[in-house]
PDB file of C-alpha atoms in Angstrom:
ATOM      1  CA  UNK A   1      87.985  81.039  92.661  1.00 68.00           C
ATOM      2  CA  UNK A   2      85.245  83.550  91.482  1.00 73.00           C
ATOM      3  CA  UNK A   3      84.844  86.569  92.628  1.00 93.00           C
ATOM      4  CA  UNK A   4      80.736  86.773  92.172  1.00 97.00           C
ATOM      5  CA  UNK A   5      79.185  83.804  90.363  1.00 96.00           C
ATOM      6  CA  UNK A   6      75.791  83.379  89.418  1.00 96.00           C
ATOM      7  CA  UNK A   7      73.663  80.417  88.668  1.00 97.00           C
ATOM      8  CA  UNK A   8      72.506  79.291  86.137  1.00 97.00           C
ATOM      9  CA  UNK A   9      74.085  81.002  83.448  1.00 96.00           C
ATOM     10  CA  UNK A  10      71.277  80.585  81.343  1.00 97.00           C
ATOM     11  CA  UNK A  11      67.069  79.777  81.822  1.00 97.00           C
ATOM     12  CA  UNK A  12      64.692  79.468  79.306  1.00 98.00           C
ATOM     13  CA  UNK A  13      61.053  79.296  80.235  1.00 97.00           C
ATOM     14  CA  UNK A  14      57.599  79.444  79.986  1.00 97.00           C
ATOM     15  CA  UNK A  15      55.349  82.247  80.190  1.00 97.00           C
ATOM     16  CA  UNK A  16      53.534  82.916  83.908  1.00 97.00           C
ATOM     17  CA  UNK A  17      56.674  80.331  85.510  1.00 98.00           C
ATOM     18  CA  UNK A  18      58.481  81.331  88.374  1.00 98.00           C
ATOM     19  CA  UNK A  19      62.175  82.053  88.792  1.00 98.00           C
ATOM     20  CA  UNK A  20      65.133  82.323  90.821  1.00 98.00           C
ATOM     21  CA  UNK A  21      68.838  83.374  90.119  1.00 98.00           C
ATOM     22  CA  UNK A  22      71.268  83.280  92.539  1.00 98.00           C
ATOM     23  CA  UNK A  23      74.541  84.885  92.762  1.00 98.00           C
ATOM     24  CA  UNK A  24      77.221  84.933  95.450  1.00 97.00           C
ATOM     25  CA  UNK A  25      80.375  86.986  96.555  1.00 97.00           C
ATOM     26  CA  UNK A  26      83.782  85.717  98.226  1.00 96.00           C
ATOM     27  CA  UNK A  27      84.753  89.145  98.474  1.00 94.00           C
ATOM     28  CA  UNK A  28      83.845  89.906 101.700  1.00 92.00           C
ATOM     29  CA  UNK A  29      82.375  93.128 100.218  1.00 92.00           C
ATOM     30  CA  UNK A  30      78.840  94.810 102.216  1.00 90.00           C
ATOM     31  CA  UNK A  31      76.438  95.715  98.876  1.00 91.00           C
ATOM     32  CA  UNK A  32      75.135  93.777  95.975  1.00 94.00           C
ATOM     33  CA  UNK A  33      73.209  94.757  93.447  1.00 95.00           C
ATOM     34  CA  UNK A  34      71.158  93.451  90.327  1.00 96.00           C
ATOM     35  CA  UNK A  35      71.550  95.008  87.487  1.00 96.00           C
ATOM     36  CA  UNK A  36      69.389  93.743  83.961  1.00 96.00           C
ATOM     37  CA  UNK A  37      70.450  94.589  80.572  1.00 95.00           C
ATOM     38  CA  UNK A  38      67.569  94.328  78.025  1.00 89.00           C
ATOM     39  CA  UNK A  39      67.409  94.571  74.586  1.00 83.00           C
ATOM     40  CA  UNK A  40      68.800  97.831  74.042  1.00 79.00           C
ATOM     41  CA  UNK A  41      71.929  96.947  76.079  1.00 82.00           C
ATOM     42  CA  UNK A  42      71.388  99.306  78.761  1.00 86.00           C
ATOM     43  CA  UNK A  43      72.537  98.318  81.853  1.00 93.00           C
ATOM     44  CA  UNK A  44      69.807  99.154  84.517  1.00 93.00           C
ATOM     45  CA  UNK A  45      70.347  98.809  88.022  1.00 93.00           C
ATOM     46  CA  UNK A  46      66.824  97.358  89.682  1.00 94.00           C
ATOM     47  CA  UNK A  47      68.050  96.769  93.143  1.00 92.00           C
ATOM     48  CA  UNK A  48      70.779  96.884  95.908  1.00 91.00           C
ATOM     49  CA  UNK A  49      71.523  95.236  99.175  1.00 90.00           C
ATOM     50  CA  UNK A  50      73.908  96.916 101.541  1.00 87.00           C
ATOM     51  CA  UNK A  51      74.806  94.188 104.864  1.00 84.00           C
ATOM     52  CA  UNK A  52      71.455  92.701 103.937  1.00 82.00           C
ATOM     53  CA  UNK A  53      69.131  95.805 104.054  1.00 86.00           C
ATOM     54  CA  UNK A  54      67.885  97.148 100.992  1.00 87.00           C
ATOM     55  CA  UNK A  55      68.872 100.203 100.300  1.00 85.00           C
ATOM     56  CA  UNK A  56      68.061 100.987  96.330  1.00 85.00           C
ATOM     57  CA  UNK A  57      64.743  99.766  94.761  1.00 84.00           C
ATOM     58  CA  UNK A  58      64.374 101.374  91.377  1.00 86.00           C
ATOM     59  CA  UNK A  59      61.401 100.997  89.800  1.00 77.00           C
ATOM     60  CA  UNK A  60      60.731  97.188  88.964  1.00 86.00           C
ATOM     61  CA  UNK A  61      57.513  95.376  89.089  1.00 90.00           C
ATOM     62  CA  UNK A  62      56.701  93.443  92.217  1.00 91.00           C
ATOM     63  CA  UNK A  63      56.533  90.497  90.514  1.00 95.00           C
ATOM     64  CA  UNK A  64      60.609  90.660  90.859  1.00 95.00           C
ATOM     65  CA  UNK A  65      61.763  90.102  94.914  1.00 94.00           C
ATOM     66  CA  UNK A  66      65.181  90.176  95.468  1.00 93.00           C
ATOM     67  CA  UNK A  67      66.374  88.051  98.972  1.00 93.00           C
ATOM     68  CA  UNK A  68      69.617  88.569 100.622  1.00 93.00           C
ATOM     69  CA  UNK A  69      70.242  85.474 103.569  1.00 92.00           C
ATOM     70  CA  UNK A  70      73.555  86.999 104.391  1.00 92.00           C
ATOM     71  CA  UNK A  71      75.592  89.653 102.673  1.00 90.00           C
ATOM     72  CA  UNK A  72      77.187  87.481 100.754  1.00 95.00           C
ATOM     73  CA  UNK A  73      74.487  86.467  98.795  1.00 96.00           C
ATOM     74  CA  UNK A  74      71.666  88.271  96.732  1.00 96.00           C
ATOM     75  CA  UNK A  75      68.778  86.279  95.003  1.00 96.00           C
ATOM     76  CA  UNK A  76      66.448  87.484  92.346  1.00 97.00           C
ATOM     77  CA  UNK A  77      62.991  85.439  92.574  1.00 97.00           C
ATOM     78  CA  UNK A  78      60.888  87.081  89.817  1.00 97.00           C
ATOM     79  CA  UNK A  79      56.949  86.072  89.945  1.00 97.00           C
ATOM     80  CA  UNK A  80      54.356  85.522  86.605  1.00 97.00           C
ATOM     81  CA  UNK A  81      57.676  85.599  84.104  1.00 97.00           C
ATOM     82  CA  UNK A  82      56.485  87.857  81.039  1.00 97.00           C
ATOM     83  CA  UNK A  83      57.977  87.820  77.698  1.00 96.00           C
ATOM     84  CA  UNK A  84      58.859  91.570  78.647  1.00 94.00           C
ATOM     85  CA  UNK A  85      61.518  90.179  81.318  1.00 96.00           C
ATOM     86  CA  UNK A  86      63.392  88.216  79.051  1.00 96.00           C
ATOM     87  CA  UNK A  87      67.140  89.905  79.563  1.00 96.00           C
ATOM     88  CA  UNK A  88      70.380  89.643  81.014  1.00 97.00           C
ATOM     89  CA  UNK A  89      70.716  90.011  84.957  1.00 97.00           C
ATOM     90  CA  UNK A  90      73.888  90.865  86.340  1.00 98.00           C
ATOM     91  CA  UNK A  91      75.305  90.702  90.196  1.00 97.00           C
ATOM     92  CA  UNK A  92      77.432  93.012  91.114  1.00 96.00           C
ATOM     93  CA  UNK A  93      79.380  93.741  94.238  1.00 95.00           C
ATOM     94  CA  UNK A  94      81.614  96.740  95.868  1.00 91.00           C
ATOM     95  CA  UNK A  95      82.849  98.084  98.813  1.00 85.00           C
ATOM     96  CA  UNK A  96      80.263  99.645 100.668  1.00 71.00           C
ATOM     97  CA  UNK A  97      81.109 102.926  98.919  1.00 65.00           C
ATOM     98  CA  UNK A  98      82.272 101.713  95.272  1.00 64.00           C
ATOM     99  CA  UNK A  99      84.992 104.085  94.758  1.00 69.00           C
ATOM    100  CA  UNK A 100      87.183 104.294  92.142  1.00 73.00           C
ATOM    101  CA  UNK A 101      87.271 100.202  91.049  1.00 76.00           C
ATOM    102  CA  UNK A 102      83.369 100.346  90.954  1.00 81.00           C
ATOM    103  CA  UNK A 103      81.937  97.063  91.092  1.00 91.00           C
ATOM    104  CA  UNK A 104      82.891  93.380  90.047  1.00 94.00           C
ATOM    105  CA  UNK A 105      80.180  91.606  88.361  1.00 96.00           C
ATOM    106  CA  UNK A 106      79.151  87.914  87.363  1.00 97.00           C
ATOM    107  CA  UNK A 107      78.991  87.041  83.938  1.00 96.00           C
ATOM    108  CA  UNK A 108      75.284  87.560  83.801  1.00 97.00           C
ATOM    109  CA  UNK A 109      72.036  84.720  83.769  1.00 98.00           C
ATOM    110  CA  UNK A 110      70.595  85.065  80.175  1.00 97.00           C
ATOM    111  CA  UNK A 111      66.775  84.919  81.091  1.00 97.00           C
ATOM    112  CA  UNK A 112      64.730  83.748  77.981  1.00 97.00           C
ATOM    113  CA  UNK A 113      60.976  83.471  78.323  1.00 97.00           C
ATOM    114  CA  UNK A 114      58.834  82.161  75.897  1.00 97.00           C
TER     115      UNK A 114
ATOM    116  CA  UNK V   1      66.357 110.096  80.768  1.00 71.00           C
ATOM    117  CA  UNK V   2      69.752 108.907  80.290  1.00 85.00           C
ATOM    118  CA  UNK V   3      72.309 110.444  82.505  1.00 92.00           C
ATOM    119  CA  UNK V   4      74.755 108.656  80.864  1.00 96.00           C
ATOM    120  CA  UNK V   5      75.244 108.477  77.188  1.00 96.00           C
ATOM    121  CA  UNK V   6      77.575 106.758  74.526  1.00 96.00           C
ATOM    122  CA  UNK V   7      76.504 108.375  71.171  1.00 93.00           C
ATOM    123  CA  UNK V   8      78.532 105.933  69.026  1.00 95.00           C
ATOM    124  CA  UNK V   9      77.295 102.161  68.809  1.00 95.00           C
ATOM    125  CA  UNK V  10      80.197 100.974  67.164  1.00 97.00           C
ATOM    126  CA  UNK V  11      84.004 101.648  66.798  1.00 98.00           C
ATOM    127  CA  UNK V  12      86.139 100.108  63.951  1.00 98.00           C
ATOM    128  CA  UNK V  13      90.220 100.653  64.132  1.00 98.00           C
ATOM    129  CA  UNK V  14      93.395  99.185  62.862  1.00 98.00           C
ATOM    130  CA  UNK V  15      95.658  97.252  65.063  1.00 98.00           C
ATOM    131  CA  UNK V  16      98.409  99.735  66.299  1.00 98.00           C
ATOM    132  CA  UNK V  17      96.335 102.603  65.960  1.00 98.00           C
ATOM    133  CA  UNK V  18      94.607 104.917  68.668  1.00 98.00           C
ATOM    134  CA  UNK V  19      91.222 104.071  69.889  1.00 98.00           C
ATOM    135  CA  UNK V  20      89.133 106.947  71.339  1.00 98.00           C
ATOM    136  CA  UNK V  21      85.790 105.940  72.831  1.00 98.00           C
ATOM    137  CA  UNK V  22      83.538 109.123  74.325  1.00 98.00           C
ATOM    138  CA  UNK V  23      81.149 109.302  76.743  1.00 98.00           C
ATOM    139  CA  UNK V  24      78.753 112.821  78.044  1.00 98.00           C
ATOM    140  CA  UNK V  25      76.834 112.621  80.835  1.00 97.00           C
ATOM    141  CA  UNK V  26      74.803 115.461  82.812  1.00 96.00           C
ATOM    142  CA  UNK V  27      74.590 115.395  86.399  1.00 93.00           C
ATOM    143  CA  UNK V  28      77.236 117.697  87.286  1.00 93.00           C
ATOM    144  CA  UNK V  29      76.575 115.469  90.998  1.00 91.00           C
ATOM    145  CA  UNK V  30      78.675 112.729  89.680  1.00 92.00           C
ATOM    146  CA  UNK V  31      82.492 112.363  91.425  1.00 89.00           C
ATOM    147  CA  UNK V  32      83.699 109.344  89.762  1.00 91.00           C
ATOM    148  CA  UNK V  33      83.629 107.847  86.064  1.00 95.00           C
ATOM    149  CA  UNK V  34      84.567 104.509  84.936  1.00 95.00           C
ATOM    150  CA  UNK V  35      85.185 102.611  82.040  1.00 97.00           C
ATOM    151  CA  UNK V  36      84.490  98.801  81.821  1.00 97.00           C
ATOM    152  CA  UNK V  37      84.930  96.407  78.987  1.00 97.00           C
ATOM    153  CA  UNK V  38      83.086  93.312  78.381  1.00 96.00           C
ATOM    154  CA  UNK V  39      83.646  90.388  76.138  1.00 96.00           C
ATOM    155  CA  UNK V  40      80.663  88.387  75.060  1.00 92.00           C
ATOM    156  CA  UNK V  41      78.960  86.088  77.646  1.00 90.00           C
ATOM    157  CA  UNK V  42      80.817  87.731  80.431  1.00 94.00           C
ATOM    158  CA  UNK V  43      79.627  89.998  82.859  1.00 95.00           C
ATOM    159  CA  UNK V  44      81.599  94.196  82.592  1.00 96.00           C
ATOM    160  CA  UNK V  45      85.106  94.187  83.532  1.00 96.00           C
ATOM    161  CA  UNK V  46      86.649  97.339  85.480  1.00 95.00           C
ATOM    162  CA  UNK V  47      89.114  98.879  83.171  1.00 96.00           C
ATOM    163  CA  UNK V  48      90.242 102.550  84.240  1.00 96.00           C
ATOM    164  CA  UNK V  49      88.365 105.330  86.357  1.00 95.00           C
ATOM    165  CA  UNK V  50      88.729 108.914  87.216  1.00 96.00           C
ATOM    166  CA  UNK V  51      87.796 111.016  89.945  1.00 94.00           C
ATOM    167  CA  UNK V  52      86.414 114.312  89.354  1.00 94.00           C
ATOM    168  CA  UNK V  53      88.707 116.253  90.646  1.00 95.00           C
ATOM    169  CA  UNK V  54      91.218 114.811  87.827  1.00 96.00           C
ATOM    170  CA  UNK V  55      91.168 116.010  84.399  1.00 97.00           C
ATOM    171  CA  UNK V  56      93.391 112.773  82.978  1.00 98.00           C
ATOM    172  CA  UNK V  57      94.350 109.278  84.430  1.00 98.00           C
ATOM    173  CA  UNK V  58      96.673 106.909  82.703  1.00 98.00           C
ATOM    174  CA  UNK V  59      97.294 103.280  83.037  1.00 97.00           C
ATOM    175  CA  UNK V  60      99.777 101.231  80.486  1.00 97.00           C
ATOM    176  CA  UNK V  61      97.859 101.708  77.429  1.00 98.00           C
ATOM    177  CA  UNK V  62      94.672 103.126  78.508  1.00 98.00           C
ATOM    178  CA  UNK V  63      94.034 107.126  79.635  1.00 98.00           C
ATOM    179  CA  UNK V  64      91.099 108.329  80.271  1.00 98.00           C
ATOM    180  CA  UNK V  65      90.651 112.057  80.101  1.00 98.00           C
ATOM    181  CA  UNK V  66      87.601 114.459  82.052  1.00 98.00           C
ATOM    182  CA  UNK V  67      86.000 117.633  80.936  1.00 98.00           C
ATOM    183  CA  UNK V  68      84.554 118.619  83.759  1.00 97.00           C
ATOM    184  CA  UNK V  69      82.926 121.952  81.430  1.00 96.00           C
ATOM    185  CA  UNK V  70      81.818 120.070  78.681  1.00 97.00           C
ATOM    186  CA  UNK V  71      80.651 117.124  80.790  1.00 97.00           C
ATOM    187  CA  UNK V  72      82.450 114.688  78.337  1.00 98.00           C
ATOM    188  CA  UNK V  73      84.557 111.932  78.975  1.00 97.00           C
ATOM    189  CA  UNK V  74      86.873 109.916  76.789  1.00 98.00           C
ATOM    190  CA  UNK V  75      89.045 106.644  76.605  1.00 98.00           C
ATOM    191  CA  UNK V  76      92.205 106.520  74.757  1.00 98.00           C
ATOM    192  CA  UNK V  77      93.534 103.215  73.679  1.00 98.00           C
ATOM    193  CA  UNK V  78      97.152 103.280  72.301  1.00 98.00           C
ATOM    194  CA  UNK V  79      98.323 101.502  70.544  1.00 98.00           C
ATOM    195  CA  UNK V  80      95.117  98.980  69.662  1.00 98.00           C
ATOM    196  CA  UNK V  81      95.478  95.608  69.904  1.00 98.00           C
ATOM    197  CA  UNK V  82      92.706  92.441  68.549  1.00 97.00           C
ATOM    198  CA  UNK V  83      92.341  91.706  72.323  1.00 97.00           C
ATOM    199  CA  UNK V  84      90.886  95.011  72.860  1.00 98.00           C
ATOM    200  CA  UNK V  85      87.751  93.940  71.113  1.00 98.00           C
ATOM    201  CA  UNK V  86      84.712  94.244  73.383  1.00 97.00           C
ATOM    202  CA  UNK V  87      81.826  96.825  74.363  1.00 97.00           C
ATOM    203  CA  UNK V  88      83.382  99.545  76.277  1.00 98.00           C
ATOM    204  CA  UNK V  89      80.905 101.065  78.884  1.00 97.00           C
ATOM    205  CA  UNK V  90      81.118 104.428  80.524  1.00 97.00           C
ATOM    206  CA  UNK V  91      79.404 104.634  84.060  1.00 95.00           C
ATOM    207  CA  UNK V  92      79.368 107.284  86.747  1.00 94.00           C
ATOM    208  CA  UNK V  93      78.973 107.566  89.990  1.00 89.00           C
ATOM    209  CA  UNK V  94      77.785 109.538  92.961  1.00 87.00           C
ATOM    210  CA  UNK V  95      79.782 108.473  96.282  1.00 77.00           C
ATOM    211  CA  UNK V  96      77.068 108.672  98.629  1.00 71.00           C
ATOM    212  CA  UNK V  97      75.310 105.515  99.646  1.00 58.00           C
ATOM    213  CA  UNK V  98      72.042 104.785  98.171  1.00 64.00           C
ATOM    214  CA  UNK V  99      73.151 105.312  94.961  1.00 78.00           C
ATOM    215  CA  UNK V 100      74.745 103.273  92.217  1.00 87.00           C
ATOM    216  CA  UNK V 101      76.252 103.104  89.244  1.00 91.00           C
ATOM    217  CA  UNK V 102      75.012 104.338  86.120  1.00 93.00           C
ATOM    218  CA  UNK V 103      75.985 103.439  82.787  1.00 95.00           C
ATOM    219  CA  UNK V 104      75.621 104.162  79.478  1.00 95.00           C
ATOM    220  CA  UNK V 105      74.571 102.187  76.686  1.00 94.00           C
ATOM    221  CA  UNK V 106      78.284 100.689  75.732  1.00 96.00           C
ATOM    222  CA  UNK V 107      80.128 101.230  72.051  1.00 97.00           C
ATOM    223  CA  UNK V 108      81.199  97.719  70.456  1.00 97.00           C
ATOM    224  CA  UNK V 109      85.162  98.400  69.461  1.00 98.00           C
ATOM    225  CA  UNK V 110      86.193  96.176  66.498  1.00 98.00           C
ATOM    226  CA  UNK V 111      90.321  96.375  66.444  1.00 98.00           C
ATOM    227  CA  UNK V 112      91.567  94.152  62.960  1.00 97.00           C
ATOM    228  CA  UNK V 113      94.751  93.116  62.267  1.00 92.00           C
TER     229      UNK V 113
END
């Protein structure tokens, strides 16, 4: 069984479509987060549900909304896709304080936009 | 501003031989580090973390070692082994909620046989 899977794995499309990845946890853990990683491999968190209430909102464009319907899940609808957002988004999940394990992620939605 | 950074892209070592991977960071706020390793097309793996009250923390081959001074972290990988070949991040953490992880930008460790 996985831990935090995400769907789909990968998405290629057009310029000014709009989105959705979704990713779920049988964890039971409280927070989930997105993370992207862009070109440069960093790893940037962008947001972070804790029991369904945001609680981190870095500094993203609006055109990306995240939804959470229940703790165990955490959507990513993003708006007007620019070539700019093509990247890798990663789930993530912990504990409602991480700890010393951190976080289990997904194995990441590779988000190309053309 | 990075908080977090691995200076060293890339890592090449011989298969029996000791891997060190390092990691600085500077927000002398942060309580835990952690390493995770990730294979291609998979999402970061937890490896081995330290608190910062801990200046070393072993497990099987892996130890990770803190300098709380120098702000410097480090992974030690004895002996290598092929499998070990992945990107190696560094993250840290402040346990407070409202905050997550932050990692750095990964080195790429290349073990041959």
């Amino acid at each position: 069984d996985t831990a935090v899977s995400q769907t789909p794995k990968y998405l290629v499309t057009q310029m000014g479509n709009d989105k959705s990845i979704k990713c779920e946890q049988n964890l039971g853990h409280d927070t989930m987060y997105w993370y992207k990683q862009d070109s440069k491999k960093f790893l940037k968190i962008m947001f972070s549900y804790n029991n369904k209430e945001l609680i981190i909102n870095e500094t993203v464009p609006n055109r990306f909304s995240p939804k959470s319907p229940d703790k165990a899940h955490l959507n990513l609808h993003i708006n007007s896709l620019e070539l700019g957002d093509s990247a890798v988004y990663f789930c993530a999940s912990s504990p409602h304080r991480a700890g010393p394990r951190g976080y289990t992620f997904g194995s990441g939605t590779r988000l190309t936009v053309v | 501003d990075q908080q977090v950074k691995q200076n060293s892209p890339s890592l090449s070592v011989q298969e029996g031989r000791i891997s060190i991977l390092n990691c600085d960071y500077t927000n002398s706020m942060f309580d835990y580090f952690l390493w995770y390793k990730k294979y291609p097309a998979e999402g970061p793996t937890f490896l081995i973390s330290i608190s910062s009250i801990k200046d070393k923390n072993e497990d099987g081959r892996f130890t990770v070692f803190l300098n709380k001074s120098a702000k410097h972290l480090s992974l030690h990988i004895v002996p290598s082994q092929p499998g070990d070949s992945a990107v190696y991040f560094c993250a840290a953490s402040i346990s407070q909620a409202g905050t997550a992880l932050i990692f750095g930008k990964g080195t790429t460790l290349s073990v041959s046989s």
